[in-house]
Amino acid sequence: KKGLLSALEGKTLVEAEVQEDVVRRKDELLEIVRRIQALDKENAECKAEILKLENTIQSLVPWLKLDVPMKAQETEYTSMIFGTLPGNMNLESIYAAVATGLSEDSHLKIGAGEDTGGWDIDIISSGQDQTCIAVVTLKDLAEAVEDSLRSRGFSRASQEWTETPSEACKALEGKIRKYRERMEEIKKQLLALSEYREQIKLLADYYRMRADRYEVLGEIPQSESTFIVSGYIPE
């Protein structure tokens, strides 16, 4: 890190032999530059993956009390559904919503508070923004139960897991650890390459000066055999 006035210092003068040595080794130094760029890109990708995994873990936190895999499951006669309802709802109001919806079905008359007989709901967690529920229902009633819940804003869980949420979180945390370990390895490799910093700066100056020179040459008035240039020399 440099001070605020470092930008006014100008470039450091170097011996001609040093610059010539850098130019001779330009292919080697460019390969080191490519290596640094590749490591920097990989480091950024690791950061992005960690952020994605952390967001996934955050989405699983409300489901940590669930002791079965968070995946829509079925038996011969039953279905299991996971999802969320908006706001903080209690079990009584959820049952009442489903019962009201089912009571409108011509072949099933059931009111709030009566024995459900073919469906059951568990609240996994509830908060100010949402209530996470697990629904077990007979297959014949699955569609009607879900429709009743949808009338109250129900939406299925966006992700499915073949393990329990707590097991999934542990697996994700393991992946995060591996990415962090890789980032530490990248840091060590970059630190080892820092010895080439000044040589890379000199090489950048070399290519920048060449680019400037060719840009100027392209602007000089010239014909097939002549060119015109104006300038000054020290007295």
PDB file of C-alpha atoms in Angstrom:
ATOM      1  CA  LYS A   1       0.000   0.000   0.000  1.00  0.00           C
ATOM      2  CA  LYS A   2       1.180   3.497  -0.812  1.00  0.00           C
ATOM      3  CA  GLY A   3       0.501   6.951   0.544  1.00  0.00           C
ATOM      4  CA  LEU A   4      -1.920   9.453  -1.011  1.00  0.00           C
ATOM      5  CA  LEU A   5       0.937  11.439  -2.581  1.00  0.00           C
ATOM      6  CA  SER A   6       2.550   8.401  -4.240  1.00  0.00           C
ATOM      7  CA  ALA A   7       0.694   9.100  -7.489  1.00  0.00           C
ATOM      8  CA  LEU A   8       2.681  12.345  -7.843  1.00  0.00           C
ATOM      9  CA  GLU A   9       6.070  10.672  -7.557  1.00  0.00           C
ATOM     10  CA  GLY A  10       6.317   9.658 -11.200  1.00  0.00           C
ATOM     11  CA  LYS A  11       8.020   6.508 -12.459  1.00  0.00           C
ATOM     12  CA  THR A  12      11.190   5.166 -10.899  1.00  0.00           C
ATOM     13  CA  LEU A  13      14.235   5.295 -13.190  1.00  0.00           C
ATOM     14  CA  VAL A  14      15.850   1.930 -13.900  1.00  0.00           C
ATOM     15  CA  GLU A  15      19.158   0.912 -15.416  1.00  0.00           C
ATOM     16  CA  ALA A  16      19.062   0.080 -19.117  1.00  0.00           C
ATOM     17  CA  GLU A  17      20.467  -3.399 -18.435  1.00  0.00           C
ATOM     18  CA  VAL A  18      17.556  -4.151 -16.089  1.00  0.00           C
ATOM     19  CA  GLN A  19      14.996  -3.151 -18.712  1.00  0.00           C
ATOM     20  CA  GLU A  20      16.828  -5.130 -21.402  1.00  0.00           C
ATOM     21  CA  ASP A  21      16.856  -8.223 -19.191  1.00  0.00           C
ATOM     22  CA  VAL A  22      13.094  -7.891 -18.685  1.00  0.00           C
ATOM     23  CA  VAL A  23      12.530  -7.637 -22.445  1.00  0.00           C
ATOM     24  CA  ARG A  24      14.685 -10.732 -23.054  1.00  0.00           C
ATOM     25  CA  ARG A  25      12.570 -12.648 -20.558  1.00  0.00           C
ATOM     26  CA  LYS A  26       9.219 -11.300 -21.788  1.00  0.00           C
ATOM     27  CA  ASP A  27       7.803 -14.709 -22.764  1.00  0.00           C
ATOM     28  CA  GLU A  28       8.613 -16.134 -19.337  1.00  0.00           C
ATOM     29  CA  LEU A  29       7.121 -13.110 -17.585  1.00  0.00           C
ATOM     30  CA  LEU A  30       3.978 -13.174 -19.726  1.00  0.00           C
ATOM     31  CA  GLU A  31       3.472 -16.803 -18.728  1.00  0.00           C
ATOM     32  CA  ILE A  32       3.702 -15.739 -15.071  1.00  0.00           C
ATOM     33  CA  VAL A  33       1.140 -12.996 -15.761  1.00  0.00           C
ATOM     34  CA  ARG A  34      -1.227 -15.567 -17.273  1.00  0.00           C
ATOM     35  CA  ARG A  35      -0.711 -17.745 -14.198  1.00  0.00           C
ATOM     36  CA  ILE A  36      -1.558 -14.838 -11.888  1.00  0.00           C
ATOM     37  CA  GLN A  37      -4.684 -14.025 -13.903  1.00  0.00           C
ATOM     38  CA  ALA A  38      -5.796 -17.681 -13.792  1.00  0.00           C
ATOM     39  CA  LEU A  39      -5.302 -17.822 -10.017  1.00  0.00           C
ATOM     40  CA  ASP A  40      -7.165 -14.538  -9.565  1.00  0.00           C
ATOM     41  CA  LYS A  41     -10.066 -15.841 -11.652  1.00  0.00           C
ATOM     42  CA  GLU A  42     -10.187 -19.095  -9.688  1.00  0.00           C
ATOM     43  CA  ASN A  43     -10.140 -17.152  -6.419  1.00  0.00           C
ATOM     44  CA  ALA A  44     -13.117 -15.057  -7.589  1.00  0.00           C
ATOM     45  CA  GLU A  45     -14.977 -18.228  -8.603  1.00  0.00           C
ATOM     46  CA  CYS A  46     -14.336 -19.735  -5.154  1.00  0.00           C
ATOM     47  CA  LYS A  47     -15.763 -16.596  -3.513  1.00  0.00           C
ATOM     48  CA  ALA A  48     -18.868 -16.778  -5.725  1.00  0.00           C
ATOM     49  CA  GLU A  49     -19.392 -20.478  -4.928  1.00  0.00           C
ATOM     50  CA  ILE A  50     -19.025 -19.831  -1.191  1.00  0.00           C
ATOM     51  CA  LEU A  51     -21.626 -17.056  -1.374  1.00  0.00           C
ATOM     52  CA  LYS A  52     -24.000 -19.344  -3.276  1.00  0.00           C
ATOM     53  CA  LEU A  53     -23.533 -22.169  -0.735  1.00  0.00           C
ATOM     54  CA  GLU A  54     -24.015 -19.793   2.206  1.00  0.00           C
ATOM     55  CA  ASN A  55     -27.282 -18.566   0.666  1.00  0.00           C
ATOM     56  CA  THR A  56     -28.417 -22.165   0.220  1.00  0.00           C
ATOM     57  CA  ILE A  57     -27.605 -22.937   3.871  1.00  0.00           C
ATOM     58  CA  GLN A  58     -29.576 -19.844   4.892  1.00  0.00           C
ATOM     59  CA  SER A  59     -32.578 -21.121   2.948  1.00  0.00           C
ATOM     60  CA  LEU A  60     -32.344 -24.460   4.781  1.00  0.00           C
ATOM     61  CA  VAL A  61     -32.214 -22.949   8.287  1.00  0.00           C
ATOM     62  CA  PRO A  62     -36.041 -22.776   8.670  1.00  0.00           C
ATOM     63  CA  TRP A  63     -36.196 -26.508   7.848  1.00  0.00           C
ATOM     64  CA  LEU A  64     -33.545 -27.782  10.278  1.00  0.00           C
ATOM     65  CA  LYS A  65     -36.109 -29.412  12.579  1.00  0.00           C
ATOM     66  CA  LEU A  66     -37.367 -31.582   9.737  1.00  0.00           C
ATOM     67  CA  ASP A  67     -36.156 -35.141  10.389  1.00  0.00           C
ATOM     68  CA  VAL A  68     -36.867 -36.621   6.955  1.00  0.00           C
ATOM     69  CA  PRO A  69     -35.319 -35.850   3.548  1.00  0.00           C
ATOM     70  CA  MET A  70     -36.695 -32.606   2.139  1.00  0.00           C
ATOM     71  CA  LYS A  71     -38.033 -34.201  -1.018  1.00  0.00           C
ATOM     72  CA  ALA A  72     -41.585 -34.875  -2.162  1.00  0.00           C
ATOM     73  CA  GLN A  73     -42.161 -38.492  -1.171  1.00  0.00           C
ATOM     74  CA  GLU A  74     -44.806 -41.092  -1.804  1.00  0.00           C
ATOM     75  CA  THR A  75     -45.921 -44.491  -0.567  1.00  0.00           C
ATOM     76  CA  GLU A  76     -48.516 -46.678  -2.208  1.00  0.00           C
ATOM     77  CA  TYR A  77     -51.335 -44.623  -0.697  1.00  0.00           C
ATOM     78  CA  THR A  78     -49.852 -41.379   0.621  1.00  0.00           C
ATOM     79  CA  SER A  79     -48.011 -38.268  -0.559  1.00  0.00           C
ATOM     80  CA  MET A  80     -45.747 -35.898   1.369  1.00  0.00           C
ATOM     81  CA  ILE A  81     -45.419 -32.234   0.427  1.00  0.00           C
ATOM     82  CA  PHE A  82     -43.151 -29.489   1.785  1.00  0.00           C
ATOM     83  CA  GLY A  83     -43.735 -25.799   1.367  1.00  0.00           C
ATOM     84  CA  THR A  84     -44.329 -22.382   2.892  1.00  0.00           C
ATOM     85  CA  LEU A  85     -47.262 -20.161   3.761  1.00  0.00           C
ATOM     86  CA  PRO A  86     -46.912 -16.377   4.010  1.00  0.00           C
ATOM     87  CA  GLY A  87     -46.757 -14.803   7.465  1.00  0.00           C
ATOM     88  CA  ASN A  88     -46.805 -16.407  10.896  1.00  0.00           C
ATOM     89  CA  MET A  89     -49.660 -18.940  10.923  1.00  0.00           C
ATOM     90  CA  ASN A  90     -50.681 -21.374  13.641  1.00  0.00           C
ATOM     91  CA  LEU A  91     -51.781 -24.941  13.081  1.00  0.00           C
ATOM     92  CA  GLU A  92     -55.435 -24.198  13.790  1.00  0.00           C
ATOM     93  CA  SER A  93     -55.695 -21.560  11.059  1.00  0.00           C
ATOM     94  CA  ILE A  94     -53.904 -23.829   8.562  1.00  0.00           C
ATOM     95  CA  TYR A  95     -56.244 -26.734   9.323  1.00  0.00           C
ATOM     96  CA  ALA A  96     -59.229 -24.413   9.025  1.00  0.00           C
ATOM     97  CA  ALA A  97     -58.038 -23.210   5.598  1.00  0.00           C
ATOM     98  CA  VAL A  98     -57.632 -26.752   4.300  1.00  0.00           C
ATOM     99  CA  ALA A  99     -60.880 -27.930   5.814  1.00  0.00           C
ATOM    100  CA  THR A 100     -62.760 -25.031   4.237  1.00  0.00           C
ATOM    101  CA  GLY A 101     -61.321 -25.854   0.840  1.00  0.00           C
ATOM    102  CA  LEU A 102     -62.089 -29.548   1.127  1.00  0.00           C
ATOM    103  CA  SER A 103     -65.634 -28.902   2.364  1.00  0.00           C
ATOM    104  CA  GLU A 104     -66.373 -27.354  -1.020  1.00  0.00           C
ATOM    105  CA  ASP A 105     -65.534 -30.656  -2.701  1.00  0.00           C
ATOM    106  CA  SER A 106     -68.727 -32.521  -3.573  1.00  0.00           C
ATOM    107  CA  HIS A 107     -67.452 -35.917  -2.391  1.00  0.00           C
ATOM    108  CA  LEU A 108     -65.885 -34.716   0.888  1.00  0.00           C
ATOM    109  CA  LYS A 109     -67.712 -32.665   3.505  1.00  0.00           C
ATOM    110  CA  ILE A 110     -65.428 -31.662   6.380  1.00  0.00           C
ATOM    111  CA  GLY A 111     -65.365 -28.671   8.629  1.00  0.00           C
ATOM    112  CA  ALA A 112     -62.667 -27.042  10.716  1.00  0.00           C
ATOM    113  CA  GLY A 113     -62.075 -28.947  13.917  1.00  0.00           C
ATOM    114  CA  GLU A 114     -63.399 -32.280  12.587  1.00  0.00           C
ATOM    115  CA  ASP A 115     -61.251 -35.390  12.191  1.00  0.00           C
ATOM    116  CA  THR A 116     -59.297 -34.932   8.985  1.00  0.00           C
ATOM    117  CA  GLY A 117     -59.241 -38.642   8.275  1.00  0.00           C
ATOM    118  CA  GLY A 118     -56.821 -38.429   5.368  1.00  0.00           C
ATOM    119  CA  TRP A 119     -54.338 -35.616   5.813  1.00  0.00           C
ATOM    120  CA  ASP A 120     -52.046 -34.189   8.456  1.00  0.00           C
ATOM    121  CA  ILE A 121     -49.903 -31.056   8.709  1.00  0.00           C
ATOM    122  CA  ASP A 122     -46.836 -30.268  10.826  1.00  0.00           C
ATOM    123  CA  ILE A 123     -45.355 -26.814  11.306  1.00  0.00           C
ATOM    124  CA  ILE A 124     -41.577 -27.121  10.956  1.00  0.00           C
ATOM    125  CA  SER A 125     -40.873 -23.455  11.751  1.00  0.00           C
ATOM    126  CA  SER A 126     -42.672 -20.139  11.720  1.00  0.00           C
ATOM    127  CA  GLY A 127     -41.557 -16.541  11.603  1.00  0.00           C
ATOM    128  CA  GLN A 128     -42.831 -13.110  10.743  1.00  0.00           C
ATOM    129  CA  ASP A 129     -42.413 -13.665   6.992  1.00  0.00           C
ATOM    130  CA  GLN A 130     -43.298 -17.314   6.475  1.00  0.00           C
ATOM    131  CA  THR A 131     -44.455 -20.594   7.997  1.00  0.00           C
ATOM    132  CA  CYS A 132     -42.767 -23.796   6.828  1.00  0.00           C
ATOM    133  CA  ILE A 133     -44.980 -26.880   6.831  1.00  0.00           C
ATOM    134  CA  ALA A 134     -44.853 -30.579   5.986  1.00  0.00           C
ATOM    135  CA  VAL A 135     -48.063 -32.147   4.675  1.00  0.00           C
ATOM    136  CA  VAL A 136     -48.913 -35.856   4.645  1.00  0.00           C
ATOM    137  CA  THR A 137     -52.072 -36.798   2.779  1.00  0.00           C
ATOM    138  CA  LEU A 138     -53.791 -39.670   1.057  1.00  0.00           C
ATOM    139  CA  LYS A 139     -53.029 -39.559  -2.654  1.00  0.00           C
ATOM    140  CA  ASP A 140     -56.739 -39.137  -3.475  1.00  0.00           C
ATOM    141  CA  LEU A 141     -56.784 -35.931  -1.433  1.00  0.00           C
ATOM    142  CA  ALA A 142     -53.328 -34.598  -2.325  1.00  0.00           C
ATOM    143  CA  GLU A 143     -54.440 -32.289  -5.126  1.00  0.00           C
ATOM    144  CA  ALA A 144     -57.426 -30.922  -3.191  1.00  0.00           C
ATOM    145  CA  VAL A 145     -55.336 -30.366  -0.024  1.00  0.00           C
ATOM    146  CA  GLU A 146     -52.640 -28.530  -1.982  1.00  0.00           C
ATOM    147  CA  ASP A 147     -55.232 -26.410  -3.817  1.00  0.00           C
ATOM    148  CA  SER A 148     -56.754 -25.434  -0.459  1.00  0.00           C
ATOM    149  CA  LEU A 149     -53.326 -24.429   0.833  1.00  0.00           C
ATOM    150  CA  ARG A 150     -52.574 -22.494  -2.363  1.00  0.00           C
ATOM    151  CA  SER A 151     -55.669 -20.393  -1.744  1.00  0.00           C
ATOM    152  CA  ARG A 152     -53.816 -19.152   1.368  1.00  0.00           C
ATOM    153  CA  GLY A 153     -50.584 -18.456  -0.547  1.00  0.00           C
ATOM    154  CA  PHE A 154     -48.888 -21.849  -0.197  1.00  0.00           C
ATOM    155  CA  SER A 155     -45.891 -22.568  -2.420  1.00  0.00           C
ATOM    156  CA  ARG A 156     -43.809 -25.719  -2.588  1.00  0.00           C
ATOM    157  CA  ALA A 157     -40.221 -25.659  -1.362  1.00  0.00           C
ATOM    158  CA  SER A 158     -38.001 -24.541  -4.232  1.00  0.00           C
ATOM    159  CA  GLN A 159     -35.299 -27.119  -3.545  1.00  0.00           C
ATOM    160  CA  GLU A 160     -35.438 -30.842  -2.927  1.00  0.00           C
ATOM    161  CA  TRP A 161     -32.828 -32.780  -0.965  1.00  0.00           C
ATOM    162  CA  THR A 162     -32.233 -36.501  -0.702  1.00  0.00           C
ATOM    163  CA  GLU A 163     -31.028 -35.980   2.882  1.00  0.00           C
ATOM    164  CA  THR A 164     -32.429 -34.168   5.895  1.00  0.00           C
ATOM    165  CA  PRO A 165     -31.865 -30.396   6.014  1.00  0.00           C
ATOM    166  CA  SER A 166     -29.326 -30.755   8.848  1.00  0.00           C
ATOM    167  CA  GLU A 167     -27.386 -33.364   6.849  1.00  0.00           C
ATOM    168  CA  ALA A 168     -27.565 -31.159   3.742  1.00  0.00           C
ATOM    169  CA  CYS A 169     -26.194 -28.182   5.734  1.00  0.00           C
ATOM    170  CA  LYS A 170     -23.271 -30.241   6.991  1.00  0.00           C
ATOM    171  CA  ALA A 171     -22.452 -31.338   3.438  1.00  0.00           C
ATOM    172  CA  LEU A 172     -22.632 -27.735   2.197  1.00  0.00           C
ATOM    173  CA  GLU A 173     -20.426 -26.522   5.057  1.00  0.00           C
ATOM    174  CA  GLY A 174     -17.897 -29.191   4.049  1.00  0.00           C
ATOM    175  CA  LYS A 175     -17.848 -27.796   0.505  1.00  0.00           C
ATOM    176  CA  ILE A 176     -17.349 -24.282   1.856  1.00  0.00           C
ATOM    177  CA  ARG A 177     -14.348 -25.475   3.890  1.00  0.00           C
ATOM    178  CA  LYS A 178     -12.791 -26.988   0.770  1.00  0.00           C
ATOM    179  CA  TYR A 179     -13.263 -23.744  -1.180  1.00  0.00           C
ATOM    180  CA  ARG A 180     -11.688 -21.761   1.672  1.00  0.00           C
ATOM    181  CA  GLU A 181      -8.748 -24.174   1.801  1.00  0.00           C
ATOM    182  CA  ARG A 182      -8.282 -23.739  -1.948  1.00  0.00           C
ATOM    183  CA  MET A 183      -8.357 -19.949  -1.535  1.00  0.00           C
ATOM    184  CA  GLU A 184      -5.583 -20.226   1.053  1.00  0.00           C
ATOM    185  CA  GLU A 185      -3.524 -22.279  -1.417  1.00  0.00           C
ATOM    186  CA  ILE A 186      -4.125 -19.649  -4.114  1.00  0.00           C
ATOM    187  CA  LYS A 187      -3.042 -16.904  -1.712  1.00  0.00           C
ATOM    188  CA  LYS A 188       0.232 -18.731  -0.996  1.00  0.00           C
ATOM    189  CA  GLN A 189       0.903 -19.215  -4.718  1.00  0.00           C
ATOM    190  CA  LEU A 190       0.220 -15.536  -5.433  1.00  0.00           C
ATOM    191  CA  LEU A 191       2.506 -14.480  -2.589  1.00  0.00           C
ATOM    192  CA  ALA A 192       5.235 -16.688  -4.046  1.00  0.00           C
ATOM    193  CA  LEU A 193       4.808 -14.919  -7.416  1.00  0.00           C
ATOM    194  CA  SER A 194       5.005 -11.452  -5.864  1.00  0.00           C
ATOM    195  CA  GLU A 195       8.786 -11.432  -6.419  1.00  0.00           C
ATOM    196  CA  TYR A 196       8.026 -10.777 -10.106  1.00  0.00           C
ATOM    197  CA  ARG A 197       5.950  -7.647  -9.385  1.00  0.00           C
ATOM    198  CA  GLU A 198       8.577  -5.048 -10.395  1.00  0.00           C
ATOM    199  CA  GLN A 199       9.631  -7.023 -13.478  1.00  0.00           C
ATOM    200  CA  ILE A 200       6.005  -7.260 -14.604  1.00  0.00           C
ATOM    201  CA  LYS A 201       5.618  -3.494 -14.130  1.00  0.00           C
ATOM    202  CA  LEU A 202       8.682  -2.909 -16.324  1.00  0.00           C
ATOM    203  CA  LEU A 203       7.338  -5.291 -18.955  1.00  0.00           C
ATOM    204  CA  ALA A 204       3.995  -3.465 -18.910  1.00  0.00           C
ATOM    205  CA  ASP A 205       5.871  -0.179 -19.466  1.00  0.00           C
ATOM    206  CA  TYR A 206       7.769  -1.764 -22.363  1.00  0.00           C
ATOM    207  CA  TYR A 207       4.583  -2.829 -24.145  1.00  0.00           C
ATOM    208  CA  ARG A 208       2.863   0.460 -23.338  1.00  0.00           C
ATOM    209  CA  MET A 209       5.732   2.427 -24.895  1.00  0.00           C
ATOM    210  CA  ARG A 210       5.673   0.207 -27.989  1.00  0.00           C
ATOM    211  CA  ALA A 211       1.945   0.744 -28.338  1.00  0.00           C
ATOM    212  CA  ASP A 212       2.373   4.524 -27.969  1.00  0.00           C
ATOM    213  CA  ARG A 213       5.171   4.542 -30.545  1.00  0.00           C
ATOM    214  CA  TYR A 214       3.099   2.660 -33.140  1.00  0.00           C
ATOM    215  CA  GLU A 215       0.150   4.938 -32.468  1.00  0.00           C
ATOM    216  CA  VAL A 216       2.338   7.984 -33.154  1.00  0.00           C
ATOM    217  CA  LEU A 217       3.812   6.389 -36.281  1.00  0.00           C
ATOM    218  CA  GLY A 218       0.305   5.874 -37.572  1.00  0.00           C
ATOM    219  CA  GLU A 219      -0.411   9.595 -37.245  1.00  0.00           C
ATOM    220  CA  ILE A 220       2.776  10.913 -38.923  1.00  0.00           C
ATOM    221  CA  PRO A 221       2.181  12.312 -42.462  1.00  0.00           C
ATOM    222  CA  GLN A 222       4.050  10.067 -44.883  1.00  0.00           C
ATOM    223  CA  SER A 223       4.233   8.920 -48.465  1.00  0.00           C
ATOM    224  CA  GLU A 224       5.843   5.849 -50.013  1.00  0.00           C
ATOM    225  CA  SER A 225       9.345   7.287 -49.613  1.00  0.00           C
ATOM    226  CA  THR A 226       9.127  10.206 -47.146  1.00  0.00           C
ATOM    227  CA  PHE A 227       7.674  11.258 -43.797  1.00  0.00           C
ATOM    228  CA  ILE A 228       7.347  14.526 -41.903  1.00  0.00           C
ATOM    229  CA  VAL A 229       8.016  14.882 -38.183  1.00  0.00           C
ATOM    230  CA  SER A 230       8.322  17.991 -36.038  1.00  0.00           C
ATOM    231  CA  GLY A 231       9.707  18.317 -32.524  1.00  0.00           C
ATOM    232  CA  TYR A 232      12.540  19.797 -30.489  1.00  0.00           C
ATOM    233  CA  ILE A 233      15.962  18.915 -29.101  1.00  0.00           C
ATOM    234  CA  PRO A 234      17.757  20.236 -26.004  1.00  0.00           C
ATOM    235  CA  GLU A 235      19.763  23.412 -26.682  1.00  0.00           C
TER     236      GLU A 235
END
